[in-house]
C-alpha cells in the first residue's frame, strides 16, 4: 500500500472515530436523568386560582390529618398558619349545610386533632388512614350514600393526604376543589409540586379546581 493511501485510510479511521465519539457524547447528554438536570429545571407558570361556588347539598369538606404530631411549629409551621383559614372554611361549610369529614392517620386519634379544627358532635372522623383516604376506609360509600359529587380537600401534608386523596377522588369521578392555602407541607417546593401535579396530571387535572379559601362561596 502506498504512503498516500495509508494516510488517507488513517484519516478516514480517525474521522470515523471522532464522529462516533461525538455521537456517544451527544447520547450521554440526551440520556441525562432528572437528577443530573436538577439544577437546570425552572418552575412552570403558576396555575390559575379560580373562584368556586359550592352546591352544599352534594359537597363534602375533607379535613385531613390536622393533628398535633404533624401540624406544629417545629415540623410544619405552614400547617399552623393554615389553621385559621381551614377553621373558617369548616364553619362556613357547616353553616351552609355541607358535610364535614375529618381524618387522622396511623395511630392518631380524634382527640389529637387541633382544637380549632376539631370535629363537631355528629361529624365523621375516619381513623387509621393512610395518605389516600379512600384506602382501607368506607369513604367512597359514605360519600355516595349522601349523594356527594364534589369534595373539597384540605389538610397536611400537601404531598401526602391532599395529593393522593384529591387524585383518587378525581379518578373515582368526583369533582375536586383544592384551596391551596389549606394544603400545607414542610416546604414551599412540595406545595408547588402538588399544585402543578393536580392541574397537569392525566385523569386528574380535568376534575380538579385550584382555588383559595376566601374565593370559595357556599
Coordinates of C-alpha atoms in Angstrom, one line a residue:
X1 CA 0.0 0.0 0.0
X2 CA 1.4 3.4 -0.9
X3 CA 2.1 6.0 1.7
X4 CA -0.6 8.3 0.3
X5 CA -3.3 5.5 0.6
X6 CA -2.1 4.7 4.1
X7 CA -2.5 8.3 5.2
X8 CA -5.9 8.6 3.6
X9 CA -7.0 5.4 5.3
X10 CA -5.8 6.6 8.7
X11 CA -7.5 9.9 8.3
X12 CA -10.8 8.2 7.4
X13 CA -10.5 6.0 10.5
X14 CA -9.8 9.0 12.7
X15 CA -12.7 10.8 11.3
X16 CA -15.0 7.9 11.9
X17 CA -13.7 7.5 15.4
X18 CA -14.3 11.2 16.1
X19 CA -17.8 11.0 14.8
X20 CA -18.5 8.0 16.9
X21 CA -17.2 9.8 20.0
X22 CA -19.3 12.8 19.3
X23 CA -22.4 10.7 18.8
X24 CA -21.7 8.8 22.1
X25 CA -21.1 12.1 23.9
X26 CA -24.4 13.5 22.5
X27 CA -26.2 10.4 23.6
X28 CA -24.9 10.7 27.1
X29 CA -26.1 14.3 27.2
X30 CA -29.6 13.4 25.9
X31 CA -29.8 10.4 28.3
X32 CA -29.1 12.6 31.4
X33 CA -31.7 11.9 34.1
X34 CA -33.7 14.5 36.0
X35 CA -31.1 14.1 38.8
X36 CA -28.3 15.3 36.6
X37 CA -30.5 18.0 35.2
X38 CA -32.0 19.1 38.5
X39 CA -30.3 22.5 38.7
X40 CA -31.5 23.3 35.1
X41 CA -35.2 23.0 35.9
X42 CA -37.2 26.2 36.0
X43 CA -40.6 26.4 37.6
X44 CA -43.6 26.2 35.3
X45 CA -46.0 29.2 35.3
X46 CA -48.2 29.2 38.4
X47 CA -51.7 27.6 37.9
X48 CA -54.6 29.9 38.0
X49 CA -56.7 30.1 41.1
X50 CA -60.4 30.1 40.3
X51 CA -63.4 31.3 42.3
X52 CA -65.8 28.5 43.2
X53 CA -69.5 28.5 44.2
X54 CA -70.4 25.4 46.1
X55 CA -73.7 23.4 45.9
X56 CA -73.8 22.4 49.6
X57 CA -76.3 19.6 49.0
X58 CA -73.8 17.4 47.2
X59 CA -70.5 18.7 48.7
X60 CA -68.2 17.3 51.5
X61 CA -65.3 19.1 53.0
X62 CA -62.5 16.6 53.8
X63 CA -60.2 17.9 56.6
X64 CA -57.2 15.7 56.7
X65 CA -54.7 14.8 59.5
X66 CA -54.5 18.1 61.3
X67 CA -53.2 16.5 64.5
X68 CA -50.6 17.8 67.0
X69 CA -47.9 15.4 65.9
X70 CA -47.8 16.6 62.3
X71 CA -49.2 20.1 62.4
X72 CA -46.9 22.0 64.7
X73 CA -44.4 24.9 64.6
X74 CA -41.4 22.5 64.6
X75 CA -42.5 20.2 61.8
X76 CA -44.8 22.2 59.7
X77 CA -45.2 25.9 60.6
X78 CA -47.1 26.4 57.3
X79 CA -49.7 24.0 58.7
X80 CA -50.2 26.1 61.8
X81 CA -50.5 29.2 59.6
X82 CA -53.3 27.4 57.6
X83 CA -55.4 26.5 60.7
X84 CA -57.4 29.8 60.9
X85 CA -58.1 29.6 57.1
X86 CA -59.4 25.9 57.5
X87 CA -61.4 26.6 60.6
X88 CA -63.2 29.5 58.9
X89 CA -63.9 27.2 55.9
X90 CA -65.2 24.5 58.1
X91 CA -67.6 26.9 59.9
X92 CA -68.8 28.3 56.6
X93 CA -69.4 24.7 55.3
X94 CA -71.3 23.8 58.5
X95 CA -73.4 26.9 58.4
X96 CA -74.4 26.1 54.8
X97 CA -75.2 22.5 55.5
X98 CA -72.3 20.8 53.7
X99 CA -70.9 17.6 55.2
X100 CA -67.6 17.9 57.1
X101 CA -65.4 14.8 57.4
X102 CA -62.2 14.7 59.4
X103 CA -59.4 12.1 59.1
X104 CA -56.5 11.0 61.3
X105 CA -53.7 8.8 60.0
X106 CA -51.8 5.9 61.6
X107 CA -52.2 5.7 65.4
X108 CA -53.5 9.2 65.8
X109 CA -56.9 9.7 67.5
X110 CA -59.7 12.2 67.1
X111 CA -58.6 13.7 70.4
X112 CA -55.2 14.6 68.7
X113 CA -56.9 16.9 66.2
X114 CA -56.0 20.6 66.9
X115 CA -58.9 22.2 68.8
X116 CA -59.6 25.0 66.2
X117 CA -60.4 22.3 63.6
X118 CA -61.8 19.6 65.8
X119 CA -64.9 17.8 64.6
X120 CA -68.3 18.9 66.0
X121 CA -70.7 16.4 67.5
X122 CA -72.0 14.0 64.9
X123 CA -69.3 14.7 62.3
X124 CA -67.4 11.7 60.9
X125 CA -63.8 11.0 61.8
X126 CA -62.0 8.4 59.7
X127 CA -59.2 6.9 61.8
X128 CA -56.2 4.7 61.0
X129 CA -56.0 6.1 57.5
X130 CA -53.1 6.3 55.0
X131 CA -52.3 9.1 52.6
X132 CA -55.1 8.1 50.2
X133 CA -58.2 8.4 52.4
X134 CA -60.1 6.0 50.1
X135 CA -57.8 3.2 51.1
X136 CA -58.9 1.0 54.0
X137 CA -62.0 3.2 54.6
X138 CA -65.6 3.4 53.6
X139 CA -65.1 7.0 52.3
X140 CA -66.4 6.4 48.8
X141 CA -69.5 4.6 50.0
X142 CA -70.1 7.2 52.6
X143 CA -69.9 10.0 50.0
X144 CA -72.1 8.2 47.5
X145 CA -74.7 7.3 50.2
X146 CA -75.0 11.0 50.8
X147 CA -75.2 11.8 47.1
X148 CA -71.9 13.7 47.3
X149 CA -70.4 14.6 43.9
X150 CA -67.9 17.3 45.0
X151 CA -65.2 17.1 47.6
X152 CA -63.1 19.9 49.0
X153 CA -59.7 18.7 50.2
X154 CA -57.6 20.5 52.8
X155 CA -55.0 19.3 55.3
X156 CA -51.5 18.1 55.7
X157 CA -49.3 17.0 54.2
X158 CA -50.0 18.5 50.8
X159 CA -47.7 15.9 49.1
X160 CA -49.5 13.2 51.0
X161 CA -53.1 13.3 52.1
X162 CA -54.1 16.2 49.8
X163 CA -52.3 15.0 46.6
X164 CA -53.3 11.3 46.9
X165 CA -56.9 11.8 48.1
X166 CA -57.6 14.6 45.6
X167 CA -56.2 12.5 42.8
X168 CA -58.1 9.4 43.8
X169 CA -61.3 11.3 44.2
X170 CA -60.8 12.6 40.6
X171 CA -60.2 9.1 39.3
X172 CA -63.4 8.0 41.0
X173 CA -65.4 10.6 39.2
X174 CA -65.8 13.3 41.9
X175 CA -65.3 17.0 41.3
X176 CA -62.4 18.1 43.4
X177 CA -61.9 21.6 44.9
X178 CA -58.4 22.3 46.4
X179 CA -57.9 25.6 48.3
X180 CA -54.1 25.9 48.2
X181 CA -54.0 27.9 51.4
X182 CA -55.4 24.9 53.2
X183 CA -52.9 22.4 51.8
X184 CA -49.6 22.7 53.8
X185 CA -46.3 20.9 53.8
X186 CA -42.8 21.2 55.2
X187 CA -41.6 23.1 52.2
X188 CA -42.8 25.5 49.5
X189 CA -41.4 23.2 46.9
X190 CA -43.7 20.3 48.0
X191 CA -46.7 22.6 47.9
X192 CA -45.7 23.9 44.4
X193 CA -45.2 20.4 43.1
X194 CA -48.7 19.3 44.3
X195 CA -50.3 22.4 42.8
X196 CA -48.6 21.6 39.4
X197 CA -49.5 17.9 39.5
X198 CA -53.1 18.4 40.4
X199 CA -53.5 20.8 37.4
X200 CA -51.5 18.7 34.9
X201 CA -51.8 15.0 35.7
X202 CA -53.8 13.0 33.2
X203 CA -57.1 11.8 34.5
X204 CA -56.8 14.3 37.4
X205 CA -56.5 17.8 36.1
X206 CA -59.8 17.9 34.3
X207 CA -61.6 17.2 37.6
X208 CA -59.6 19.5 39.9
X209 CA -60.1 23.2 40.5
X210 CA -57.4 25.0 42.4
X211 CA -58.7 27.9 44.5
X212 CA -58.2 30.0 47.6
X213 CA -60.4 29.7 50.7
X214 CA -61.6 33.3 50.5
X215 CA -63.0 32.8 47.0
X216 CA -65.0 29.7 47.8
X217 CA -68.6 30.6 48.3
X218 CA -71.2 28.4 49.9

